[in-house]
Amino acid sequence: MRPTKWTKWVAIAGVTAMLASGCSLIKSEEGAEIDPPQNATGALDSSNPPAVPTGASPEQQKGLQVTIYAKDPNGYVVPVSVQIPQTESVARRTLEYMVEDGIGKDSLPPGFTALLPKGTQIKGLSINSEKKVATVDFSKEFTNYNVQDERKIVEAVTWALTGFPTVKEVNIWVEGRQLKEMPQGGLPLDGALSRAMGINLEKAEDAEFGQTTPVTLYFLAQTDGPAQYYVPVTRMIKRTEDKAKATVEQLIQGPMNQSRLTPVIASSVEVPTVEMSENLITVNFSDTLLGPDDKAPIEALQALVLSLTETSGQSKVQIKVNGDTKVNASDNQTYSQPVTRPANINPLKL
């Protein structure tokens, strides 16, 4: 089955505007995590939404923490941070962990599946650090996939590689030749790929093709057990110049598919004021954000930081309630300082 005209248009046009690439998934710089907490585990093993780790345990220090992309039980492309052995070829090893029945098969949560076809080998991977372009050359097994996974595979490869600070665009080759389109469904690959292509695409009901703005939102999903994890969704909305405020509005509106995704901010929360300055977004909520205990839900704060930094390209988010920066969260921490995008998303407990 060939892709729809809209799917092809998105791939060619880059969904109108460039989305910001994530920060380093190899290591974090000082202050590069959601701050506080200082001892969060960020594991997919509890009934609480996953926190973002700000410190490495002795076990974690033995290897590297990288974020791979896999398909969750609902069919979404989802980031999962896993530990790999120390290696000089971190980007190559990251992709190797995304191969079905490969070296990363025991690293995925139950119900998650690898997206790169079984037997796929990375024959070459080069990164032009000046142009920030990665070129990956796969073996012929890369073309042996189900057509319904075609776009998911491209998204997974693109988002995994652009998670590294030295990569903004990706070229996909097979057996020494650059692909112009994917072989099963014909998804066009003209030009280098970037996060502008979006991930888990959806279109708002009131948006018209060709008159849209993309915003990437992070909602929650749940495994068969009690574990929760964040799912990125790129939503095409009515064209707007204020992407930051639109991102918050869409988070409050919630997921379009609430049978599979869970809202992170209650629909009763009033739309806050959103201001942007150099490298900082300030979001000032009313007390409708707070629960009965006068604390802000931690999943709301984390999803807010993930979504705003992804969509806007700004590096820090200052959260206020009624103008006060001393926001107490449900994790019993006070979020008084600007926070930055986490180094790892959905990390597994080791």
Tab-separated table of N, CA, C and O in Angstrom, residues 1 59 109 114 133 163 168 203-204 215-216 266 272 286 291:
chain	number	residue	atom	x	y	z
A	1	MET	N	0.853	-1.197	0.000
A	1	MET	CA	0.000	0.000	0.000
A	1	MET	C	0.884	1.241	0.000
A	1	MET	O	1.815	1.355	0.783
A	59	GLU	N	26.721	1.257	38.929
A	59	GLU	CA	26.446	0.345	37.820
A	59	GLU	C	26.349	1.096	36.504
A	59	GLU	O	26.836	0.648	35.463
A	109	PRO	N	11.528	-2.941	27.349
A	109	PRO	CA	10.466	-3.329	28.284
A	109	PRO	C	9.543	-4.363	27.657
A	109	PRO	O	9.461	-4.464	26.423
A	114	ALA	N	11.730	-4.046	18.620
A	114	ALA	CA	12.719	-3.303	17.842
A	114	ALA	C	12.168	-3.030	16.448
A	114	ALA	O	11.393	-3.820	15.903
A	133	VAL	N	25.752	16.349	9.768
A	133	VAL	CA	24.996	15.391	8.965
A	133	VAL	C	25.577	13.996	9.182
A	133	VAL	O	26.788	13.787	9.043
A	163	GLY	N	19.519	12.693	18.190
A	163	GLY	CA	19.636	12.879	19.629
A	163	GLY	C	21.049	13.233	20.041
A	163	GLY	O	21.260	13.775	21.124
A	168	LYS	N	22.253	16.832	13.177
A	168	LYS	CA	20.966	17.487	12.959
A	168	LYS	C	20.202	16.881	11.782
A	168	LYS	O	18.986	17.018	11.695
A	203	LYS	N	-3.025	14.931	13.068
A	203	LYS	CA	-3.515	16.250	12.653
A	203	LYS	C	-4.724	16.635	13.479
A	203	LYS	O	-5.667	15.852	13.633
A	204	ALA	N	-4.680	17.852	14.027
A	204	ALA	CA	-5.825	18.361	14.769
A	204	ALA	C	-7.021	18.499	13.832
A	204	ALA	O	-6.866	18.783	12.636
A	215	VAL	N	3.694	20.884	16.482
A	215	VAL	CA	4.160	20.943	17.869
A	215	VAL	C	4.323	19.507	18.345
A	215	VAL	O	3.481	18.655	18.063
A	216	THR	N	5.405	19.232	19.051
A	216	THR	CA	5.632	17.881	19.561
A	216	THR	C	5.309	17.848	21.047
A	216	THR	O	5.855	18.618	21.833
A	266	ALA	N	-4.357	18.371	33.577
A	266	ALA	CA	-5.818	18.304	33.633
A	266	ALA	C	-6.437	19.337	32.693
A	266	ALA	O	-5.929	20.449	32.540
A	272	PRO	N	-1.850	29.142	30.738
A	272	PRO	CA	-0.962	30.109	31.404
A	272	PRO	C	-0.465	31.175	30.435
A	272	PRO	O	-0.650	31.080	29.220
A	286	SER	N	-1.898	29.621	36.729
A	286	SER	CA	-2.703	29.972	37.893
A	286	SER	C	-2.679	28.768	38.831
A	286	SER	O	-2.120	27.712	38.499
A	291	GLY	N	-2.768	20.520	42.746
A	291	GLY	CA	-3.723	19.554	43.267
A	291	GLY	C	-4.246	19.982	44.623
A	291	GLY	O	-3.921	21.065	45.127
